[in-house]
């Protein structure tokens, strides 16, 4: 299949807050609904193209409402605070992803999530359409500490008191940052990178370089009797389910270290950076049998899945949870913003480079009209600061895109409409 081709890009009212862009070309494919299922910017969120104002009145610190609790909301489910989870919040106090973002989600602790988008599954979140075989999910995720290097240790032979944020020298073998002590009295730390094999860490001294405090690295794994250490384990960024019980059909998880679906385990570590906004993307086609994941505009991995896993005649894959779902990060802080969900891989991106392989940042756009040769969309600038150096990319239903981006034409105008001339 040939990738989409763009022949012209027309920008109307570039100085307004409601800028329209018309993209002309070929190979875009037909799209039954131009708008995505959900584009949740928190400040303003669009469900199937319609603005949902549920969150506009929520102030900083408000708990995320859910339709499962009988509240107007974008999500039908969220972690409640029971069983070691933490309810997500709306926040405007933490550094935003870009200058035009006023609100985003705050997820505290090791288990804080939202899930089951109302736009795709009704008030229950599970009333999905029957047999949609594609799913595209894009979201921005900012963990305070890199989940893949977050550990908990029991204090052993502790002397002195570690200082929050100080560097820890772990046996002269590696460095870490002291996060704090959680409610169970465990030391929480994040390694500066991939630590050495656990076997060489057992029993070494941990020295706080500022405080001079010391502790001994535990020699047993937590739960095996006596004080122990706890590795990052499996920290899920997203779960995709069909069956509300998670037993039949597609059951997919993406963790910091691997991805699982059916009997497939794909070992691929997501390079998520602590203290930074990371762009995560998931593309899934259950009919053709494949999944592709990207992080920060670069393909991370792709792998095959068994098409027979898809439960025919009842559900479609949907977001069962998104955020951070694990056991270790008791003092973690995570943030989510600009969540984009659609039942097709077709989309339009605004990128910061003239070719797709050079792009390091791109933003999902919001289409309002779509045909095989013309797309009309509302500009979403996001974190792209210079529109004069921005380029558009159109993705078709196979996930193919134009390799060379088309620049925005800030001064161009649409050609005049044809007029009928009658000559006697």
CSV table of C-alpha atoms in Angstrom, one decimal:
chain,number,residue,atom,x,y,z
A,1,UNK,CA,0.0,0.0,0.0
A,2,UNK,CA,1.2,3.5,-0.8
A,3,UNK,CA,1.6,5.9,2.1
A,4,UNK,CA,-0.6,9.0,2.2
A,5,UNK,CA,0.6,12.0,0.1
A,6,UNK,CA,0.0,15.6,1.0
A,7,UNK,CA,-0.2,18.2,-1.8
A,8,UNK,CA,-1.3,21.3,0.1
A,9,UNK,CA,-1.8,22.5,3.7
A,10,UNK,CA,-3.9,25.6,4.2
A,11,UNK,CA,-4.0,27.4,7.6
A,12,UNK,CA,-7.0,29.7,8.2
A,13,UNK,CA,-7.1,32.3,11.0
A,14,UNK,CA,-3.6,31.4,12.3
A,15,UNK,CA,-3.8,34.1,15.0
A,16,UNK,CA,-7.0,32.8,16.6
A,17,UNK,CA,-7.5,30.2,19.3
A,18,UNK,CA,-9.7,28.2,16.8
A,19,UNK,CA,-7.3,27.8,13.9
A,20,UNK,CA,-8.6,25.5,11.1
A,21,UNK,CA,-6.2,23.6,8.8
A,22,UNK,CA,-7.2,22.0,5.5
A,23,UNK,CA,-5.0,19.2,4.3
A,24,UNK,CA,-5.4,18.1,0.7
A,25,UNK,CA,-3.8,15.1,-1.0
A,26,UNK,CA,-4.5,11.4,-1.6
A,27,UNK,CA,-4.4,8.0,0.1
A,28,UNK,CA,-5.9,9.3,3.4
A,29,UNK,CA,-8.6,6.6,3.2
A,30,UNK,CA,-12.2,7.1,4.3
A,31,UNK,CA,-12.9,7.5,8.0
A,32,UNK,CA,-16.4,7.0,9.2
A,33,UNK,CA,-16.0,9.5,12.0
A,34,UNK,CA,-13.4,12.2,11.5
A,35,UNK,CA,-13.0,13.0,15.2
A,36,UNK,CA,-11.2,10.6,17.5
A,37,UNK,CA,-13.2,8.7,20.2
A,38,UNK,CA,-11.5,10.8,22.9
A,39,UNK,CA,-9.1,13.7,23.0
A,40,UNK,CA,-8.7,14.4,26.7
A,41,UNK,CA,-6.7,17.6,27.3
A,42,UNK,CA,-8.2,17.9,30.8
A,43,UNK,CA,-8.6,21.7,30.2
A,44,UNK,CA,-11.0,20.8,27.4
A,45,UNK,CA,-11.9,17.3,26.3
A,46,UNK,CA,-13.6,16.1,23.2
A,47,UNK,CA,-15.7,12.9,23.0
A,48,UNK,CA,-16.4,11.8,19.5
A,49,UNK,CA,-15.9,15.4,18.4
A,50,UNK,CA,-18.2,16.9,21.1
A,51,UNK,CA,-16.8,19.1,23.9
A,52,UNK,CA,-17.3,17.6,27.4
A,53,UNK,CA,-17.3,20.3,30.0
A,54,UNK,CA,-17.2,17.9,33.0
A,55,UNK,CA,-13.8,19.0,34.2
A,56,UNK,CA,-13.8,22.7,33.4
A,57,UNK,CA,-15.2,23.6,36.8
A,58,UNK,CA,-12.8,21.3,38.7
A,59,UNK,CA,-10.1,23.2,40.7
A,60,UNK,CA,-6.7,22.1,41.8
A,61,UNK,CA,-6.7,19.1,44.0
A,62,UNK,CA,-10.1,17.8,43.0
A,63,UNK,CA,-10.4,14.1,42.8
A,64,UNK,CA,-11.1,12.8,39.4
A,65,UNK,CA,-14.9,12.0,39.2
A,66,UNK,CA,-16.2,8.8,37.5
A,67,UNK,CA,-19.5,7.8,36.0
A,68,UNK,CA,-19.1,4.6,38.0
A,69,UNK,CA,-19.8,6.7,41.1
A,70,UNK,CA,-22.7,8.5,39.4
A,71,UNK,CA,-20.7,11.6,38.6
A,72,UNK,CA,-20.4,13.4,35.2
A,73,UNK,CA,-17.0,12.4,33.9
A,74,UNK,CA,-14.9,11.4,31.0
A,75,UNK,CA,-13.9,8.2,32.7
A,76,UNK,CA,-16.1,5.5,34.1
A,77,UNK,CA,-13.4,4.2,36.5
A,78,UNK,CA,-10.5,5.4,38.5
A,79,UNK,CA,-8.4,4.0,41.4
A,80,UNK,CA,-10.5,4.6,44.5
A,81,UNK,CA,-7.9,4.6,47.3
A,82,UNK,CA,-8.8,1.1,48.4
A,83,UNK,CA,-6.4,-1.9,48.4
A,84,UNK,CA,-3.3,0.2,48.3
A,85,UNK,CA,-4.4,2.5,45.4
A,86,UNK,CA,-4.5,6.3,45.3
A,87,UNK,CA,-7.3,8.3,43.7
A,88,UNK,CA,-6.0,10.5,40.8
A,89,UNK,CA,-6.5,14.3,41.0
A,90,UNK,CA,-6.8,17.3,38.8
A,91,UNK,CA,-3.9,19.6,39.2
A,92,UNK,CA,-2.8,23.0,37.9
A,93,UNK,CA,0.1,23.6,40.4
A,94,UNK,CA,2.8,21.3,38.9
A,95,UNK,CA,4.8,22.2,35.9
A,96,UNK,CA,2.6,21.8,32.8
A,97,UNK,CA,3.6,19.9,29.7
A,98,UNK,CA,3.5,23.1,27.6
A,99,UNK,CA,2.6,26.8,28.1
A,100,UNK,CA,-1.0,26.3,26.9
A,101,UNK,CA,-1.8,23.5,29.3
A,102,UNK,CA,-3.6,24.7,32.4
A,103,UNK,CA,-4.5,21.3,34.0
A,104,UNK,CA,-3.4,17.7,33.9
A,105,UNK,CA,-3.8,14.6,36.0
A,106,UNK,CA,-1.8,13.9,39.1
A,107,UNK,CA,-1.3,10.3,40.1
A,108,UNK,CA,0.2,9.7,43.6
A,109,UNK,CA,1.9,6.5,44.7
A,110,UNK,CA,2.4,3.1,43.1
A,111,UNK,CA,-1.1,2.5,42.0
A,112,UNK,CA,-3.1,5.4,40.6
A,113,UNK,CA,-5.1,5.1,37.3
A,114,UNK,CA,-8.0,6.2,35.2
A,115,UNK,CA,-9.8,3.9,32.8
A,116,UNK,CA,-12.8,2.9,30.8
A,117,UNK,CA,-13.5,6.0,28.6
A,118,UNK,CA,-17.1,6.9,28.6
A,119,UNK,CA,-16.9,8.0,24.9
A,120,UNK,CA,-16.1,4.5,23.8
A,121,UNK,CA,-18.0,2.4,26.3
A,122,UNK,CA,-21.0,4.3,27.7
A,123,UNK,CA,-21.4,5.0,31.4
A,124,UNK,CA,-20.0,1.6,32.4
A,125,UNK,CA,-17.0,2.0,30.2
A,126,UNK,CA,-17.5,-1.6,28.8
A,127,UNK,CA,-20.4,-1.0,26.4
A,128,UNK,CA,-17.9,-0.9,23.5
A,129,UNK,CA,-19.0,-1.3,19.9
A,130,UNK,CA,-18.9,-4.8,18.5
A,131,UNK,CA,-15.8,-6.0,16.7
A,132,UNK,CA,-13.7,-2.9,16.1
A,133,UNK,CA,-10.4,-4.5,15.4
A,134,UNK,CA,-8.1,-1.4,15.6
A,135,UNK,CA,-7.1,0.7,18.5
A,136,UNK,CA,-4.7,3.7,18.8
A,137,UNK,CA,-3.9,5.3,22.1
A,138,UNK,CA,-1.5,8.2,22.7
A,139,UNK,CA,-0.7,9.8,26.0
A,140,UNK,CA,1.9,11.9,27.8
A,141,UNK,CA,3.3,10.5,31.0
A,142,UNK,CA,5.7,12.2,33.4
A,143,UNK,CA,6.9,10.1,36.4
A,144,UNK,CA,8.9,12.0,39.0
A,145,UNK,CA,11.2,9.0,39.2
A,146,UNK,CA,12.0,6.5,36.4
A,147,UNK,CA,9.7,3.5,37.2
A,148,UNK,CA,12.2,1.0,35.8
A,149,UNK,CA,14.9,1.9,38.4
A,150,UNK,CA,12.7,2.4,41.5
A,151,UNK,CA,13.5,0.1,44.4
A,152,UNK,CA,12.5,-0.3,48.1
A,153,UNK,CA,14.9,-1.6,50.7
A,154,UNK,CA,14.4,-2.5,54.4
A,155,UNK,CA,16.8,-0.4,56.6
A,156,UNK,CA,19.5,-2.8,57.8
A,157,UNK,CA,22.2,-1.6,60.3
A,158,UNK,CA,21.0,2.0,59.8
A,159,UNK,CA,23.1,4.8,61.1
A,160,UNK,CA,22.2,8.5,60.8
A,161,UNK,CA,19.4,9.8,58.7
A,162,UNK,CA,19.4,10.1,54.9
A,163,UNK,CA,18.4,13.4,53.3
A,164,UNK,CA,15.7,13.6,50.7
A,165,UNK,CA,17.2,14.0,47.2
A,166,UNK,CA,20.8,13.2,48.2
A,167,UNK,CA,23.0,10.9,46.2
A,168,UNK,CA,23.6,7.4,47.6
A,169,UNK,CA,26.8,5.5,46.9
A,170,UNK,CA,25.9,1.8,46.8
A,171,UNK,CA,28.9,-0.2,47.6
A,172,UNK,CA,31.1,1.8,45.2
A,173,UNK,CA,29.3,-0.1,42.4
A,174,UNK,CA,26.6,2.4,41.4
A,175,UNK,CA,24.8,5.5,42.4
A,176,UNK,CA,21.1,6.2,43.4
A,177,UNK,CA,19.0,9.0,44.7
A,178,UNK,CA,17.3,8.7,48.1
A,179,UNK,CA,13.6,9.5,47.7
A,180,UNK,CA,12.4,9.0,51.3
A,181,UNK,CA,11.0,6.5,53.8
A,182,UNK,CA,7.4,5.3,53.2
A,183,UNK,CA,4.7,4.5,55.7
A,184,UNK,CA,6.0,1.0,56.1
A,185,UNK,CA,9.4,2.3,57.1
A,186,UNK,CA,11.1,1.1,53.8
A,187,UNK,CA,13.8,3.1,52.1
A,188,UNK,CA,12.7,4.3,48.7
A,189,UNK,CA,15.4,5.0,46.1
A,190,UNK,CA,15.9,5.3,42.4
A,191,UNK,CA,19.1,4.1,40.7
A,192,UNK,CA,20.7,6.5,38.2
A,193,UNK,CA,20.5,3.9,35.6
A,194,UNK,CA,20.4,0.1,35.2
A,195,UNK,CA,21.9,-1.3,38.4
A,196,UNK,CA,24.4,-4.1,38.6
A,197,UNK,CA,23.1,-7.7,39.1
A,198,UNK,CA,21.3,-8.0,42.4
A,199,UNK,CA,23.7,-10.7,43.6
A,200,UNK,CA,26.6,-8.3,43.7
A,201,UNK,CA,24.6,-5.7,45.7
A,202,UNK,CA,23.7,-8.0,48.6
A,203,UNK,CA,25.3,-6.9,51.8
A,204,UNK,CA,27.1,-3.8,50.4
A,205,UNK,CA,27.1,-0.5,52.3
A,206,UNK,CA,24.8,2.3,51.2
A,207,UNK,CA,26.3,5.7,52.0
A,208,UNK,CA,24.5,9.0,51.8
A,209,UNK,CA,27.1,11.4,50.3
A,210,UNK,CA,25.6,14.5,51.9
A,211,UNK,CA,24.3,13.1,55.3
A,212,UNK,CA,26.9,10.5,55.9
A,213,UNK,CA,24.1,8.1,56.9
A,214,UNK,CA,24.6,4.4,56.1
A,215,UNK,CA,22.6,1.3,55.7
A,216,UNK,CA,23.3,-2.2,54.4
A,217,UNK,CA,21.7,-3.6,51.3
A,218,UNK,CA,19.4,-6.4,52.4
A,219,UNK,CA,20.5,-9.9,51.5
A,220,UNK,CA,17.0,-11.4,51.0
A,221,UNK,CA,14.1,-10.6,48.7
A,222,UNK,CA,11.1,-9.1,50.5
A,223,UNK,CA,8.7,-11.7,51.8
A,224,UNK,CA,11.3,-14.4,52.0
A,225,UNK,CA,11.6,-13.9,55.8
A,226,UNK,CA,13.3,-11.0,57.6
A,227,UNK,CA,14.1,-7.6,56.1
A,228,UNK,CA,14.4,-7.6,52.4
A,229,UNK,CA,14.7,-5.7,49.1
A,230,UNK,CA,12.0,-5.1,46.5
A,231,UNK,CA,12.7,-4.8,42.8
A,232,UNK,CA,10.6,-2.6,40.5
A,233,UNK,CA,8.5,-5.7,39.6
A,234,UNK,CA,5.8,-5.2,37.0
A,235,UNK,CA,4.6,-1.6,36.8
A,236,UNK,CA,1.9,-1.2,34.2
A,237,UNK,CA,1.5,2.0,32.1
A,238,UNK,CA,-1.6,0.8,30.4
A,239,UNK,CA,-4.0,-2.2,30.2
A,240,UNK,CA,-6.2,-3.0,27.2
A,241,UNK,CA,-9.1,-5.4,27.7
A,242,UNK,CA,-12.2,-6.5,25.8
A,243,UNK,CA,-14.0,-8.5,28.5
A,244,UNK,CA,-14.9,-6.4,31.5
A,245,UNK,CA,-13.7,-9.3,33.7
A,246,UNK,CA,-10.4,-9.4,31.8
A,247,UNK,CA,-10.8,-13.2,31.2
A,248,UNK,CA,-11.8,-13.5,27.5
A,249,UNK,CA,-10.7,-11.7,24.4
A,250,UNK,CA,-7.7,-9.3,24.2
A,251,UNK,CA,-5.9,-8.8,27.5
A,252,UNK,CA,-2.8,-6.7,26.9
A,253,UNK,CA,-0.4,-5.0,29.4
A,254,UNK,CA,2.5,-2.7,28.8
A,255,UNK,CA,4.9,-2.5,31.8
A,256,UNK,CA,8.3,-0.8,32.3
A,257,UNK,CA,10.0,-4.0,31.3
A,258,UNK,CA,7.8,-6.0,29.0
A,259,UNK,CA,4.5,-6.4,27.2
A,260,UNK,CA,2.1,-9.4,27.5
A,261,UNK,CA,-0.9,-10.5,25.5
A,262,UNK,CA,-2.2,-14.1,25.5
A,263,UNK,CA,0.8,-16.4,25.7
A,264,UNK,CA,3.1,-13.8,24.1
A,265,UNK,CA,5.7,-12.0,26.4
A,266,UNK,CA,7.6,-9.4,24.5
A,267,UNK,CA,10.7,-8.2,26.5
A,268,UNK,CA,11.2,-4.6,25.7
A,269,UNK,CA,12.1,-1.9,28.2
A,270,UNK,CA,10.4,1.4,27.7
A,271,UNK,CA,13.0,4.3,27.9
A,272,UNK,CA,10.7,6.4,30.1
A,273,UNK,CA,12.7,9.3,31.6
A,274,UNK,CA,12.0,10.4,35.2
A,275,UNK,CA,11.2,14.1,35.7
A,276,UNK,CA,10.4,14.5,32.0
A,277,UNK,CA,7.2,14.3,29.8
A,278,UNK,CA,7.3,11.1,27.7
A,279,UNK,CA,5.0,10.5,24.7
A,280,UNK,CA,3.7,6.9,24.7
A,281,UNK,CA,1.8,5.4,21.8
A,282,UNK,CA,0.1,2.1,21.2
A,283,UNK,CA,-1.2,0.8,17.9
A,284,UNK,CA,-3.1,-2.5,17.8
A,285,UNK,CA,-4.7,-4.4,14.9
A,286,UNK,CA,-6.4,-7.6,16.2
A,287,UNK,CA,-7.5,-8.7,12.8
A,288,UNK,CA,-4.0,-8.6,11.2
A,289,UNK,CA,-2.5,-9.6,14.5
A,290,UNK,CA,0.1,-7.1,15.5
A,291,UNK,CA,1.0,-4.5,18.1
A,292,UNK,CA,3.4,-1.5,17.7
A,293,UNK,CA,4.6,0.7,20.6
A,294,UNK,CA,6.4,4.0,20.4
A,295,UNK,CA,8.1,6.3,23.0
A,296,UNK,CA,9.0,9.9,22.3
A,297,UNK,CA,8.4,9.7,18.5
A,298,UNK,CA,10.5,6.5,18.1
A,299,UNK,CA,9.3,3.0,17.6
A,300,UNK,CA,10.1,1.0,20.6
A,301,UNK,CA,8.9,-2.5,19.5
A,302,UNK,CA,6.4,-4.3,17.4
A,303,UNK,CA,5.3,-7.9,17.6
A,304,UNK,CA,2.7,-10.4,16.4
A,305,UNK,CA,-0.3,-11.5,18.3
A,306,UNK,CA,-2.8,-14.3,17.6
A,307,UNK,CA,-5.9,-12.9,15.8
A,308,UNK,CA,-8.0,-15.6,17.4
A,309,UNK,CA,-7.5,-13.9,20.8
A,310,UNK,CA,-10.0,-11.3,19.7
A,311,UNK,CA,-13.5,-12.1,21.1
A,312,UNK,CA,-15.8,-11.8,18.1
A,313,UNK,CA,-19.4,-10.6,18.2
A,314,UNK,CA,-19.4,-8.8,21.5
A,315,UNK,CA,-16.7,-6.3,22.5
A,316,UNK,CA,-13.8,-4.1,21.2
A,317,UNK,CA,-10.5,-3.5,22.9
A,318,UNK,CA,-10.6,-0.5,25.2
A,319,UNK,CA,-8.4,1.2,27.8
A,320,UNK,CA,-9.0,-0.7,31.1
A,321,UNK,CA,-6.5,1.5,33.0
A,322,UNK,CA,-3.9,4.1,32.3
A,323,UNK,CA,-1.4,5.7,34.7
A,324,UNK,CA,0.8,3.6,37.0
A,325,UNK,CA,-0.3,0.3,38.3
A,326,UNK,CA,2.4,-1.5,40.4
A,327,UNK,CA,3.6,-2.3,43.9
A,328,UNK,CA,6.9,-0.6,44.5
A,329,UNK,CA,6.6,3.2,43.9
A,330,UNK,CA,5.1,4.2,47.2
A,331,UNK,CA,6.5,7.7,47.0
A,332,UNK,CA,6.1,8.1,43.2
A,333,UNK,CA,4.4,11.0,41.6
A,334,UNK,CA,3.1,10.7,38.0
A,335,UNK,CA,1.3,13.0,35.7
A,336,UNK,CA,-0.9,12.4,32.6
A,337,UNK,CA,-2.0,14.8,29.9
A,338,UNK,CA,-3.3,14.9,26.3
A,339,UNK,CA,-4.8,11.4,26.1
A,340,UNK,CA,-5.9,10.5,22.6
A,341,UNK,CA,-7.9,7.3,21.9
A,342,UNK,CA,-9.4,6.2,18.5
A,343,UNK,CA,-10.8,3.0,17.0
A,344,UNK,CA,-8.6,3.4,13.9
A,345,UNK,CA,-4.9,4.1,13.2
A,346,UNK,CA,-5.8,7.0,11.0
A,347,UNK,CA,-4.7,10.3,12.5
A,348,UNK,CA,-2.9,13.6,11.7
A,349,UNK,CA,0.3,14.6,13.5
A,350,UNK,CA,2.1,18.0,13.7
A,351,UNK,CA,5.8,17.3,13.9
A,352,UNK,CA,8.9,19.4,14.6
A,353,UNK,CA,11.0,18.2,11.6
A,354,UNK,CA,10.7,17.9,7.8
A,355,UNK,CA,11.0,14.1,7.6
A,356,UNK,CA,9.4,11.5,9.9
A,357,UNK,CA,12.7,9.9,10.8
A,358,UNK,CA,13.9,13.3,12.1
A,359,UNK,CA,10.9,14.1,14.2
A,360,UNK,CA,11.5,14.1,17.9
A,361,UNK,CA,8.2,15.7,19.0
A,362,UNK,CA,4.8,15.5,17.5
A,363,UNK,CA,1.3,16.5,18.6
A,364,UNK,CA,-2.0,14.8,17.7
A,365,UNK,CA,-4.4,17.0,15.8
A,366,UNK,CA,-8.2,17.1,16.1
A,367,UNK,CA,-9.8,16.2,12.7
A,368,UNK,CA,-13.4,17.5,12.2
A,369,UNK,CA,-13.9,16.4,8.5
A,370,UNK,CA,-12.2,13.5,6.7
A,371,UNK,CA,-12.3,12.1,3.2
A,372,UNK,CA,-9.8,10.2,1.1
A,373,UNK,CA,-8.3,13.4,-0.4
A,374,UNK,CA,-9.1,16.1,2.1
A,375,UNK,CA,-9.0,16.5,5.9
A,376,UNK,CA,-10.1,19.5,8.0
A,377,UNK,CA,-8.7,19.8,11.5
A,378,UNK,CA,-8.4,22.1,14.4
A,379,UNK,CA,-4.9,23.1,15.2
A,380,UNK,CA,-3.4,21.8,18.4
A,381,UNK,CA,0.0,23.3,18.8
A,382,UNK,CA,0.9,21.6,22.1
A,383,UNK,CA,4.6,21.9,22.9
A,384,UNK,CA,5.7,22.8,19.3
A,385,UNK,CA,6.7,26.4,19.8
A,386,UNK,CA,7.5,27.4,16.2
A,387,UNK,CA,4.7,26.7,13.7
A,388,UNK,CA,6.9,28.1,10.9
A,389,UNK,CA,9.1,25.1,11.4
A,390,UNK,CA,6.3,22.5,11.9
A,391,UNK,CA,5.2,19.8,9.4
A,392,UNK,CA,2.1,17.7,9.0
A,393,UNK,CA,1.9,13.9,8.7
A,394,UNK,CA,-1.2,11.9,7.9
A,395,UNK,CA,-1.4,8.3,9.0
A,396,UNK,CA,-3.6,5.8,7.2
A,397,UNK,CA,-5.4,2.7,8.5
A,398,UNK,CA,-2.3,0.6,8.2
A,399,UNK,CA,-0.3,3.1,10.2
A,400,UNK,CA,1.7,4.3,7.2
A,401,UNK,CA,2.5,8.0,6.9
A,402,UNK,CA,4.1,10.4,4.4
A,403,UNK,CA,7.9,10.2,5.0
A,404,UNK,CA,8.3,13.8,4.1
A,405,UNK,CA,6.2,16.2,6.1
A,406,UNK,CA,4.3,19.1,4.6
A,407,UNK,CA,5.1,22.5,6.0
A,408,UNK,CA,2.3,24.7,7.3
A,409,UNK,CA,1.5,27.5,4.9
A,410,UNK,CA,0.6,30.4,7.1
A,411,UNK,CA,-0.1,32.8,4.2
A,412,UNK,CA,-1.9,30.5,1.8
A,413,UNK,CA,-5.6,30.6,1.1
A,414,UNK,CA,-8.0,28.0,-0.2
A,415,UNK,CA,-8.7,28.2,-4.0
A,416,UNK,CA,-12.0,29.9,-4.7
A,417,UNK,CA,-15.0,27.6,-5.1
A,418,UNK,CA,-16.2,26.9,-8.6
A,419,UNK,CA,-18.9,29.1,-9.9
A,420,UNK,CA,-21.4,28.2,-12.6
A,421,UNK,CA,-21.2,30.3,-15.7
A,422,UNK,CA,-24.1,30.3,-18.2
A,423,UNK,CA,-23.4,31.7,-21.6
A,424,UNK,CA,-26.3,32.3,-24.0
